[in-house]
């Protein structure tokens, strides 16, 4: 289907008006489970999914998965999961109430997925095959396709290739969303009783180290097409956000940026440095050794490299031929090109260990706790708006199963909310017109001026700025007040430069809005990094000017809200309230 | 050099509303050249190497390559998909072949 021509006159943009009971923005894992659950609560509800890509292969699960990292096995409880999750973030803060409610639905979602067609590996007793304390092994190459089929079976409406841009707002309440069709070039005005945001986290804020003007710019850990649009829409609408400073940085295969930490967990392959020393066991025994929290595992090899003991590796040289075949099969389920990468270096990992390195940092609520501040129904501070999955905050270590469970909870809550609605608000015609001008401005600019800033140029400027000044991988994740102030000054200039963005076709228009969204997320992230004057999670958050942890001041949530009147980012704190006692 | 389309094999999925690679690409990167009717990747550097296009192509016309800056020529990884299983063939730069077959969905 040839894409429509990009209209250069906003007055000529066609509008599509739709009305639905529940609008879900983002048809990834969380969004799909939200849709299915809303339909189960009330099959008469009209449920609409608005997806930037195609529901069959969108979001983090596009390529598939090799494991589900959160499943409560026999002998463990929801409270055990909270204790583990708490330890993974160094004792807090995390929303233990939300973690508990998420844990209540984990197993249901995963078992349903299996019934719908997802192959889950079994052990000799017929139980799900364990690959760590909370992980189970799956053949998830087609798990997203299987889920998409189910969404269609439940009678949900799916709008593919629609890029969400902002919420429709009436008197401070979300009543749907606006977006544009990246194939048809139309403006979509979708009015809804309840709106669920499920667009995932934000990749591409920082310069990946594989990016040196070559074909590997998007060789990154997170789905590069998740750019933080959901966060940005909430920021612009004045919703409260939490814990952006807890960034996710992971240990990865060097150069390829491929999955690796699961190898060390599942196949008992230890991290070693250039001298062959077992890094975690020998240097981090006091923090758990090989079972140290994930931020320690992310920081340790980088610390070795920085100190002059790199390169570092995951030692696979003890693995049997059978284990190596299993390992490669795992990757063919999740990131098949990893096997191609090894082949392209003719690397036999039974003889040569796999080199590791840190990733660029991401804002991703499924792994760390960044995102919308929500209540137990997954309602945000913006009435009518619910959040689930990577875009929702407070619950670290949700991973795939937890995002599904959170989708289910939000779908159920949204269905209840719609049932109790007295009125569904009014669309503000002025907002629609203003959004149309904003969305198509890069096309207008190119037609009128013939010159300006390409989205790619602005994206790369942002990534370089964040990398060097806000603790990117090239700076071994370190930052300080002065660097953050510098970055904020330049972010302000870049936000003023958005008016110079140009786009020559609909694909580039999408890229223009992706960089605008990233700027909004990056600005909030900088304020959060500035506010946490301590080092709580080295690598995830390292303040070189405040190297110690300060529990007295900072064992709390750092939250933020953009003041709708002034546009200023206002920082506030919320107390950390432990719910589950230590054993 | 992520997805490379073999133009001799690609038929642009004639008869489909849009080519299957174009339909599934999560980055909106695969598209069909209107003049030649053949698919291509509009921005190789933006490819995530997820291989969704490679797996879905009914003609087996798409090959995913690791960018040369990261890996050497001419390794290959070729999927052959059935209804509920897949077979992958990996060939390394010295011609060594490995093959993997596993389920992709329950019956």
XYZ file of C-alpha atoms in Angstrom:
690
model
C 0.000 0.000 0.000
C 1.754 3.195 -1.063
C 1.766 5.768 1.723
C -0.313 8.878 1.161
C 1.435 12.105 0.291
C 2.205 14.307 3.274
C -0.171 17.259 3.183
C 1.607 20.586 3.578
C -1.472 22.665 4.393
C -3.106 21.824 7.759
C -6.466 23.025 6.443
C -6.331 20.232 3.852
C -5.697 17.461 6.399
C -8.599 15.030 6.511
C -10.023 14.234 9.938
C -11.274 10.838 11.056
C -13.627 11.005 14.036
C -14.218 7.867 16.071
C -15.926 7.181 19.343
C -15.263 4.248 21.629
C -15.826 3.107 25.215
C -12.192 2.278 25.967
C -9.256 3.551 23.944
C -5.963 1.723 24.455
C -2.921 3.493 23.067
C -0.224 0.955 22.225
C -1.105 -2.635 21.293
C 1.906 -4.330 22.840
C 1.786 -6.943 25.558
C 0.170 -4.736 28.250
C -2.256 -3.061 25.835
C -3.442 -6.397 24.439
C -4.115 -7.844 27.895
C -5.961 -4.649 28.857
C -8.169 -4.972 25.763
C -8.965 -8.641 26.361
C -9.793 -8.087 30.023
C -12.053 -5.093 29.327
C -13.985 -7.265 26.879
C -14.249 -10.033 29.463
C -15.657 -7.613 32.034
C -18.240 -6.398 29.578
C -18.408 -7.874 26.049
C -20.734 -5.051 24.993
C -18.031 -2.447 25.441
C -16.386 -1.093 22.340
C -12.643 -1.462 22.866
C -10.244 0.199 20.430
C -6.481 -0.271 20.175
C -4.434 2.479 18.542
C -1.046 1.145 17.417
C 1.904 2.935 15.814
C 3.120 -0.235 14.070
C 1.177 -3.454 13.384
C -0.291 -5.357 16.330
C 1.214 -8.668 15.135
C 4.790 -7.454 15.534
C 4.892 -4.307 17.616
C 6.725 -3.178 20.712
C 9.216 -5.067 22.805
C 7.877 -8.498 21.881
C 8.108 -7.944 18.118
C 11.001 -10.367 17.763
C 9.769 -12.681 20.545
C 11.103 -13.769 23.925
C 13.010 -16.759 25.259
C 11.762 -16.570 28.836
C 9.166 -15.034 31.084
C 11.038 -13.454 33.947
C 8.239 -13.282 36.493
C 6.229 -16.359 37.348
C 5.416 -17.397 40.892
C 6.545 -20.991 41.207
C 5.355 -23.554 43.735
C 6.645 -22.779 47.193
C 6.841 -19.023 46.608
C 4.350 -16.289 47.472
C 3.464 -12.834 46.179
C 5.238 -11.428 49.224
C 8.416 -13.313 48.274
C 8.313 -11.616 44.902
C 8.024 -8.216 46.582
C 11.020 -9.004 48.811
C 13.081 -10.057 45.799
C 12.016 -7.018 43.777
C 12.881 -4.757 46.711
C 16.347 -6.316 46.970
C 16.866 -5.777 43.247
C 16.468 -2.030 43.784
C 18.730 -1.939 46.808
C 15.918 -1.889 49.366
C 13.677 0.714 47.759
C 11.859 2.835 47.010
C 9.276 0.809 45.132
C 5.483 0.684 45.271
C 4.978 -2.524 47.222
C 1.185 -2.171 47.082
C 1.279 -2.138 43.291
C 3.821 -4.946 43.133
C 1.529 -7.128 45.260
C -1.528 -6.490 43.105
C 0.500 -7.164 39.944
C 1.808 -10.409 41.454
C -1.778 -11.573 41.959
C -2.367 -11.922 38.211
C 1.041 -12.996 36.881
C 0.373 -16.697 36.693
C -3.107 -16.292 35.229
C -1.812 -14.267 32.282
C 1.040 -16.642 31.530
C -1.112 -19.760 31.792
C -3.690 -18.193 29.476
C -1.002 -17.326 26.957
C 0.000 -20.978 26.975
C -3.606 -22.070 26.376
C -3.768 -19.669 23.432
C -0.733 -21.315 21.826
C 2.498 -20.132 23.473
C 4.873 -23.087 23.961
C 6.307 -23.124 27.503
C 9.089 -25.568 28.261
C 8.414 -28.239 30.919
C 10.734 -30.086 33.260
C 10.683 -33.836 34.000
C 7.818 -33.333 36.501
C 5.645 -31.517 33.976
C 6.177 -28.179 35.732
C 7.243 -25.056 33.854
C 10.990 -25.290 33.314
C 12.815 -22.943 35.667
C 15.715 -20.815 34.469
C 16.325 -18.902 37.668
C 14.286 -18.116 40.756
C 11.436 -16.344 38.950
C 12.126 -17.121 35.285
C 10.543 -19.806 33.127
C 11.777 -20.845 29.683
C 9.489 -20.494 26.664
C 9.554 -20.723 22.876
C 8.264 -17.179 22.417
C 9.210 -16.396 18.819
C 5.549 -15.912 17.862
C 4.092 -14.934 21.254
C 2.989 -11.516 20.022
C 1.244 -12.949 16.971
C -0.607 -15.394 19.237
C -1.711 -12.542 21.511
C -2.842 -10.396 18.580
C -5.018 -13.242 17.301
C -6.719 -13.395 20.680
C -7.369 -9.649 20.717
C -9.129 -9.954 17.356
C -11.057 -12.999 18.547
C -12.405 -11.007 21.492
C -13.810 -8.478 19.028
C -11.563 -5.528 19.787
C -11.073 -2.875 17.125
C -7.454 -2.494 15.997
C -6.172 0.649 14.276
C -2.683 -0.072 12.971
C -0.137 2.567 11.915
C -1.678 5.422 13.890
C 0.854 7.572 15.755
C -0.588 8.976 18.999
C 0.365 12.600 19.652
C -1.681 13.959 22.585
C -4.684 13.290 24.808
C -8.013 14.897 24.189
C -8.592 16.838 27.389
C -11.805 18.316 28.781
C -11.676 20.151 32.112
C -8.550 18.329 33.200
C -9.956 14.930 32.236
C -8.675 12.625 29.470
C -11.488 11.852 27.033
C -9.513 10.067 24.312
C -6.577 10.931 22.123
C -5.357 12.475 18.907
C -2.953 10.984 16.401
C -2.084 10.748 12.741
C -2.024 7.885 10.266
C 1.503 7.204 9.096
C 0.109 5.505 5.979
C -2.946 7.652 5.228
C -1.800 11.038 6.549
C -5.123 11.704 8.291
C -5.680 13.221 11.721
C -7.444 10.804 14.074
C -9.705 12.263 16.746
C -10.760 9.403 18.994
C -13.158 10.125 21.809
C -13.325 7.574 24.613
C -15.003 6.960 27.943
C -11.721 5.735 29.418
C -8.229 5.898 27.974
C -5.403 3.467 28.741
C -1.842 4.392 27.881
C 0.379 1.395 27.084
C 3.000 2.758 24.702
C 6.044 1.303 26.462
C 9.180 3.035 27.679
C 11.742 5.297 26.049
C 14.743 4.165 24.008
C 16.978 6.486 22.028
C 17.392 9.208 24.645
C 21.111 8.439 24.869
C 23.735 7.794 22.227
C 24.261 4.057 21.836
C 27.964 3.178 21.654
C 27.334 1.204 18.463
C 26.336 4.479 16.771
C 29.198 5.785 14.722
C 27.445 6.810 11.571
C 27.009 3.245 10.401
C 24.193 0.783 9.900
C 24.043 -0.090 13.596
C 22.414 2.973 15.114
C 19.497 0.931 16.393
C 21.593 -1.925 17.713
C 20.178 -1.308 21.188
C 18.662 -3.298 24.012
C 15.182 -1.795 24.039
C 12.741 -1.618 21.149
C 14.068 1.503 19.369
C 10.582 2.321 18.146
C 9.414 2.858 21.726
C 10.484 6.453 22.181
C 8.559 7.508 25.279
C 5.496 8.920 23.520
C 3.207 7.847 26.354
C 5.380 9.588 28.944
C 5.576 12.706 26.766
C 1.802 12.867 26.313
C 1.348 12.643 30.074
C 4.035 15.231 30.769
C 2.387 17.661 28.363
C -1.009 17.071 29.962
C 0.366 17.711 33.470
C 0.248 14.141 34.822
C 2.489 13.256 37.754
C 5.531 11.123 36.912
C 7.794 9.129 39.199
C 11.362 7.787 39.467
C 12.678 8.747 36.000
C 16.149 8.919 37.569
C 16.133 5.137 38.088
C 17.349 4.415 34.579
C 17.692 0.925 33.184
C 21.204 0.097 32.011
C 22.010 -3.530 31.324
C 25.044 -5.671 30.776
C 25.010 -6.685 27.115
C 27.055 -8.514 24.517
C 29.689 -6.022 23.427
C 29.213 -4.479 19.959
C 26.016 -6.354 19.186
C 24.231 -5.104 22.336
C 22.604 -8.508 22.654
C 21.103 -10.308 25.657
C 23.657 -11.773 28.043
C 22.826 -11.437 31.722
C 20.314 -14.275 31.452
C 23.147 -16.517 30.300
C 25.028 -15.938 33.485
C 21.858 -16.644 35.462
C 20.463 -19.571 33.478
C 23.656 -21.318 32.464
C 25.758 -20.405 35.486
C 28.317 -18.604 33.358
C 30.141 -16.108 35.558
C 31.281 -12.622 34.613
C 35.070 -12.426 34.425
C 37.507 -9.593 33.792
C 40.596 -9.468 31.570
C 42.603 -11.221 34.277
C 40.116 -14.078 34.471
C 38.893 -13.015 37.922
C 35.246 -13.735 38.736
C 34.137 -10.144 39.154
C 30.955 -10.556 41.182
C 32.163 -13.346 43.402
C 35.525 -11.748 44.141
C 34.662 -8.057 44.342
C 30.967 -7.911 45.147
C 30.525 -10.826 47.579
C 29.183 -8.401 50.205
C 26.386 -7.403 47.780
C 25.338 -10.936 46.894
C 28.161 -12.089 44.609
C 26.838 -13.795 41.473
C 23.289 -13.096 42.715
C 23.898 -9.350 43.250
C 21.093 -6.933 42.297
C 20.788 -6.027 38.656
C 22.206 -2.515 38.939
C 25.327 -3.954 40.549
C 25.540 -6.480 37.710
C 25.252 -3.624 35.217
C 27.867 -1.504 36.943
C 30.451 -4.170 37.783
C 31.888 -4.909 34.321
C 31.969 -1.196 33.463
C 33.803 -0.461 36.693
C 36.354 -3.136 35.765
C 36.807 -1.638 32.303
C 37.178 1.875 33.725
C 39.708 0.726 36.316
C 41.850 -0.919 33.656
C 40.795 -4.529 34.141
C 38.698 -4.814 30.985
C 37.651 -6.182 28.625
C 35.150 -8.302 30.534
C 33.377 -11.486 29.548
C 30.701 -13.952 30.456
C 32.579 -17.211 30.715
C 30.849 -19.798 28.542
C 33.914 -22.006 28.088
C 32.679 -24.652 30.527
C 29.409 -25.168 28.658
C 28.607 -28.483 26.998
C 27.669 -28.767 23.319
C 24.085 -29.472 24.387
C 23.936 -26.377 26.600
C 25.291 -24.223 23.786
C 22.653 -25.554 21.412
C 19.979 -24.731 24.036
C 21.404 -21.270 24.536
C 21.421 -20.493 20.819
C 17.867 -21.835 20.537
C 16.850 -19.452 23.342
C 18.268 -16.551 21.384
C 16.623 -17.635 18.154
C 13.359 -17.224 20.076
C 14.161 -13.731 21.296
C 16.874 -12.085 19.251
C 17.742 -14.384 16.359
C 20.432 -12.099 14.962
C 22.567 -12.944 18.020
C 23.253 -16.330 16.429
C 24.097 -14.504 13.198
C 26.434 -12.218 15.136
C 28.348 -15.205 16.539
C 28.479 -16.739 13.047
C 29.749 -13.455 11.626
C 32.709 -13.698 13.984
C 33.026 -17.491 13.656
C 32.948 -17.519 17.444
C 32.783 -20.894 19.186
C 31.639 -19.907 22.661
C 32.744 -23.229 24.151
C 36.316 -22.060 23.492
C 35.984 -18.271 23.552
C 33.932 -16.386 26.160
C 31.389 -13.726 25.156
C 32.579 -10.164 25.624
C 30.239 -7.895 27.589
C 29.675 -4.157 27.986
C 27.030 -1.787 29.309
C 24.069 -0.590 27.246
C 22.969 2.987 26.755
C 20.403 3.967 29.465
C 16.628 3.660 29.016
C 13.550 4.881 30.820
C 11.432 1.785 31.144
C 8.907 1.094 33.884
C 8.817 -2.634 33.233
C 12.367 -3.083 34.491
C 12.963 -0.095 36.734
C 10.230 2.062 38.252
C 9.975 5.067 35.919
C 6.611 6.228 34.695
C 3.205 7.556 35.553
C 2.377 7.799 39.244
C -0.607 5.493 39.585
C -2.974 4.026 42.146
C -3.877 0.383 42.620
C -6.363 0.555 39.724
C -3.514 1.840 37.516
C -5.333 5.182 37.356
C -2.978 8.104 36.710
C -3.357 11.566 38.271
C -5.203 12.640 35.116
C -8.844 11.574 35.563
C -9.998 9.120 32.889
C -6.459 7.975 32.118
C -5.023 4.602 33.165
C -1.451 3.385 32.582
C 0.027 -0.102 32.350
C 3.228 -1.867 31.345
C 6.505 -0.055 30.700
C 4.842 3.368 30.735
C 3.502 2.896 34.291
C 5.774 3.631 37.230
C 6.412 2.384 40.734
C 6.795 -1.328 40.014
C 10.300 -2.418 39.007
C 10.925 -5.941 37.702
C 7.548 -6.421 36.061
C 9.094 -7.724 32.853
C 6.816 -9.536 30.395
C 4.498 -11.322 32.831
C 4.063 -8.254 35.025
C 3.236 -5.983 32.095
C 0.554 -8.474 31.044
C -0.821 -8.597 34.607
C -0.841 -4.832 34.857
C -2.644 -4.643 31.513
C -5.301 -6.932 32.925
C -5.716 -4.784 36.051
C -6.015 -1.551 34.059
C -8.469 -3.075 31.574
C -10.692 -4.195 34.425
C -10.501 -0.798 36.156
C -11.194 1.112 32.953
C -14.293 -0.987 32.281
C -15.539 -0.174 35.793
C -14.765 3.515 35.320
C -16.738 3.682 32.068
C -19.739 1.998 33.701
C -19.848 4.746 36.325
C -19.436 7.712 33.989
C -22.133 10.371 34.195
C -21.010 12.138 31.024
C -18.230 11.694 28.502
C -17.124 15.295 28.128
C -16.897 17.544 25.122
C -14.211 17.753 22.461
C -12.590 21.170 22.424
C -12.524 22.153 18.746
C -9.730 24.632 19.443
C -7.540 21.829 20.852
C -8.081 19.746 17.712
C -7.148 22.642 15.433
C -4.082 23.506 17.487
C -2.959 19.880 17.457
C -3.410 19.673 13.712
C -1.142 22.707 13.302
C 1.397 21.261 15.744
C 1.447 17.800 14.194
C 1.835 18.923 10.591
C 4.164 21.876 11.291
C 7.306 20.064 9.996
C 5.595 19.566 6.622
C 4.445 23.183 6.511
C 7.936 24.371 7.404
C 9.568 22.360 4.614
C 7.057 23.591 2.037
C 7.350 27.222 3.123
C 11.077 27.513 3.860
C 12.691 24.586 2.060
C 15.192 24.363 4.900
C 15.341 23.431 8.552
C 16.396 20.662 10.905
C 15.888 17.008 10.004
C 14.547 14.777 12.800
C 17.673 12.627 12.605
C 19.930 15.634 13.209
C 17.963 16.651 16.271
C 17.833 13.068 17.552
C 21.604 12.716 17.305
C 22.173 16.105 18.973
C 19.949 14.988 21.860
C 21.660 11.613 22.165
C 25.144 13.152 22.240
C 24.057 15.734 24.841
C 22.494 13.133 27.114
C 25.380 10.707 26.726
C 28.091 13.163 27.625
C 26.340 15.263 30.237
C 23.595 13.127 31.736
C 25.449 9.900 32.469
C 25.557 7.897 29.243
C 27.583 4.765 28.609
C 30.574 6.693 27.220
C 30.826 8.455 30.591
C 30.441 5.180 32.481
C 27.015 6.420 33.603
C 28.437 9.262 35.736
C 27.070 12.766 35.928
C 27.111 15.778 38.274
C 25.178 18.980 38.892
C 27.201 21.087 36.465
C 26.797 18.622 33.620
C 23.079 18.343 34.259
C 22.743 22.128 34.249
C 24.564 22.245 30.911
C 22.252 19.580 29.480
C 19.155 21.397 30.718
C 20.299 24.632 29.116
C 20.718 22.896 25.767
C 17.475 20.948 26.061
C 15.728 24.288 26.501
C 17.340 25.552 23.284
C 16.415 22.360 21.447
C 12.808 22.591 22.596
C 12.742 26.115 21.151
C 14.204 24.691 17.929
C 11.350 22.239 17.434
C 9.746 24.902 15.231
C 12.580 24.360 12.721
C 11.907 20.623 12.286
C 11.140 19.557 8.711
C 9.604 16.376 7.330
C 9.390 15.315 3.702
C 7.073 12.337 4.063
C 4.847 10.668 6.634
C 7.620 8.391 7.896
C 9.774 11.428 8.596
C 6.840 13.204 10.209
C 6.621 10.271 12.614
C 10.352 10.637 13.303
C 9.871 14.350 13.962
C 7.280 13.602 16.641
C 9.462 10.862 18.065
C 12.258 13.349 18.673
C 9.851 15.928 20.128
C 8.581 13.269 22.542
C 12.127 12.270 23.464
C 12.992 15.893 24.257
C 10.072 16.123 26.669
C 11.070 12.883 28.388
C 14.756 13.875 28.539
C 13.933 17.206 30.175
C 11.993 15.491 32.955
C 14.741 12.887 33.366
C 17.335 15.657 33.839
C 15.245 17.243 36.589
C 14.950 13.893 38.345
C 18.702 13.222 38.111
C 19.302 16.708 39.478
C 16.936 16.185 42.406
C 18.426 12.911 43.668
C 21.567 14.268 45.329
C 23.030 10.885 46.230
C 24.097 7.698 44.464
C 21.441 5.065 45.141
C 21.787 2.678 42.209
C 25.323 2.930 40.726
C 25.131 2.804 36.901
C 21.379 3.242 36.899
C 21.953 6.509 38.762
C 25.463 7.711 39.587
C 26.023 11.230 40.883
C 29.791 11.709 40.864
C 29.338 14.773 43.092
C 27.259 12.791 45.622
C 28.878 9.345 45.603
C 27.234 8.052 48.798
C 23.706 6.886 49.431
C 21.687 9.221 51.666
C 18.757 7.300 53.180
C 17.828 10.156 55.450
C 16.932 12.455 52.578
C 16.268 10.174 49.662
C 14.639 6.880 50.670
C 11.540 8.296 48.973
C 10.064 8.726 45.513
C 11.133 11.679 43.402
C 8.113 12.768 41.417
C 7.525 15.537 38.917
C 4.821 17.391 37.112
C 4.988 19.932 34.334
C 3.060 23.009 35.375
C 0.483 23.482 32.611
C 0.508 27.264 33.118
C 4.251 27.949 33.200
C 5.649 24.838 31.491
C 8.135 24.464 34.368
C 8.982 20.981 35.677
C 8.084 20.916 39.369
C 9.718 18.294 41.588
C 8.042 16.813 44.660
C 8.705 13.778 46.833
C 6.401 11.020 48.043
C 7.164 8.727 50.968
C 8.229 5.122 50.454
C 5.734 2.945 52.289
C 6.939 -0.642 52.803
C 4.062 -3.116 53.031
C 5.795 -6.493 53.144
C 7.906 -7.373 56.156
C 11.348 -8.906 55.866
C 11.367 -12.641 56.593
C 23.501 -3.753 6.495
C 20.270 -5.130 7.941
C 17.501 -6.389 5.604
C 18.661 -7.034 2.043
C 15.972 -7.834 -0.473
C 16.738 -10.253 -3.291
C 14.889 -8.484 -6.116
C 14.816 -11.629 -8.230
C 12.777 -13.400 -5.560
C 10.667 -10.458 -4.250
C 7.309 -10.023 -5.973
C 6.109 -7.172 -3.726
C 3.409 -9.541 -2.419
C 1.234 -8.807 -5.421
C -2.411 -9.305 -4.603
C -1.931 -8.271 -0.976
C -3.102 -4.877 0.235
C 0.478 -4.261 1.288
C 3.614 -6.376 1.211
C 3.907 -8.573 4.306
C 7.325 -7.164 5.272
C 5.876 -3.674 5.023
C 2.875 -4.702 7.127
C 4.856 -6.161 10.022
C 7.983 -4.008 10.298
C 7.748 -2.468 13.782
C 9.804 0.515 12.628
C 7.829 1.298 9.450
C 11.105 0.744 7.587
C 10.177 -1.802 4.922
C 8.338 -0.366 1.976
C 7.736 -1.158 -1.680
C 9.278 0.852 -4.478
C 6.307 1.980 -6.537
C 8.232 1.847 -9.812
C 9.866 -1.560 -9.464
C 7.238 -3.220 -7.255
C 10.048 -4.577 -5.055
C 10.455 -4.158 -1.302
C 13.375 -2.347 0.282
C 14.449 -1.019 3.673
C 14.197 2.761 3.689
C 16.742 3.270 6.474
C 19.171 0.452 7.221
C 20.604 2.198 10.288
C 17.168 2.275 11.950
C 16.708 -1.501 11.715
C 16.516 -3.362 15.034
C 17.522 -6.658 13.385
C 14.353 -8.224 14.818
C 14.069 -10.289 11.613
C 10.253 -10.055 11.521
C 10.416 -9.185 7.806
C 12.845 -12.029 7.099
C 10.582 -14.527 8.834
C 7.327 -13.369 7.243
C 8.512 -13.158 3.614
C 6.642 -15.856 1.617
C 9.330 -15.798 -1.102
C 12.319 -16.105 1.232
C 13.568 -12.953 -0.475
C 14.839 -11.091 2.586
C 18.173 -11.697 4.242
C 19.205 -9.979 7.479
C 22.880 -9.098 7.721
C 24.856 -7.952 10.717
C 26.329 -4.524 9.885
C 29.890 -5.050 8.666
C 31.125 -2.648 11.306
C 30.145 -5.300 13.870
C 30.623 -8.630 12.118
C 32.330 -10.143 9.102
C 31.200 -11.311 5.671
C 29.497 -13.613 4.579
C 27.675 -15.181 7.556
C 24.036 -16.149 7.009
C 21.027 -16.991 9.152
C 18.076 -18.327 7.218
C 14.656 -19.230 8.704
C 12.286 -21.793 7.256
C 8.897 -21.427 8.953
C 6.154 -24.040 9.170
C 2.749 -23.554 10.786
C 3.868 -24.480 14.300
C 7.647 -24.758 14.073
C 10.662 -23.087 12.552
C 14.042 -24.299 11.328
C 16.992 -21.920 11.334
C 20.184 -22.541 9.388
C 23.262 -20.594 10.460
C 26.386 -20.489 8.303
C 29.479 -18.827 9.728
C 32.133 -16.894 7.810
C 34.147 -20.080 7.278
C 31.173 -22.015 5.930
C 30.415 -24.011 9.097
C 26.716 -24.912 9.213
C 24.475 -25.268 12.279
C 20.764 -26.064 12.228
C 18.066 -25.534 14.873
C 14.426 -26.641 14.852
C 11.856 -25.796 17.523
C 8.176 -25.185 18.134
C 6.715 -21.722 17.755
C 3.187 -22.550 18.918
C 1.240 -25.315 20.585
C -0.896 -27.470 18.335
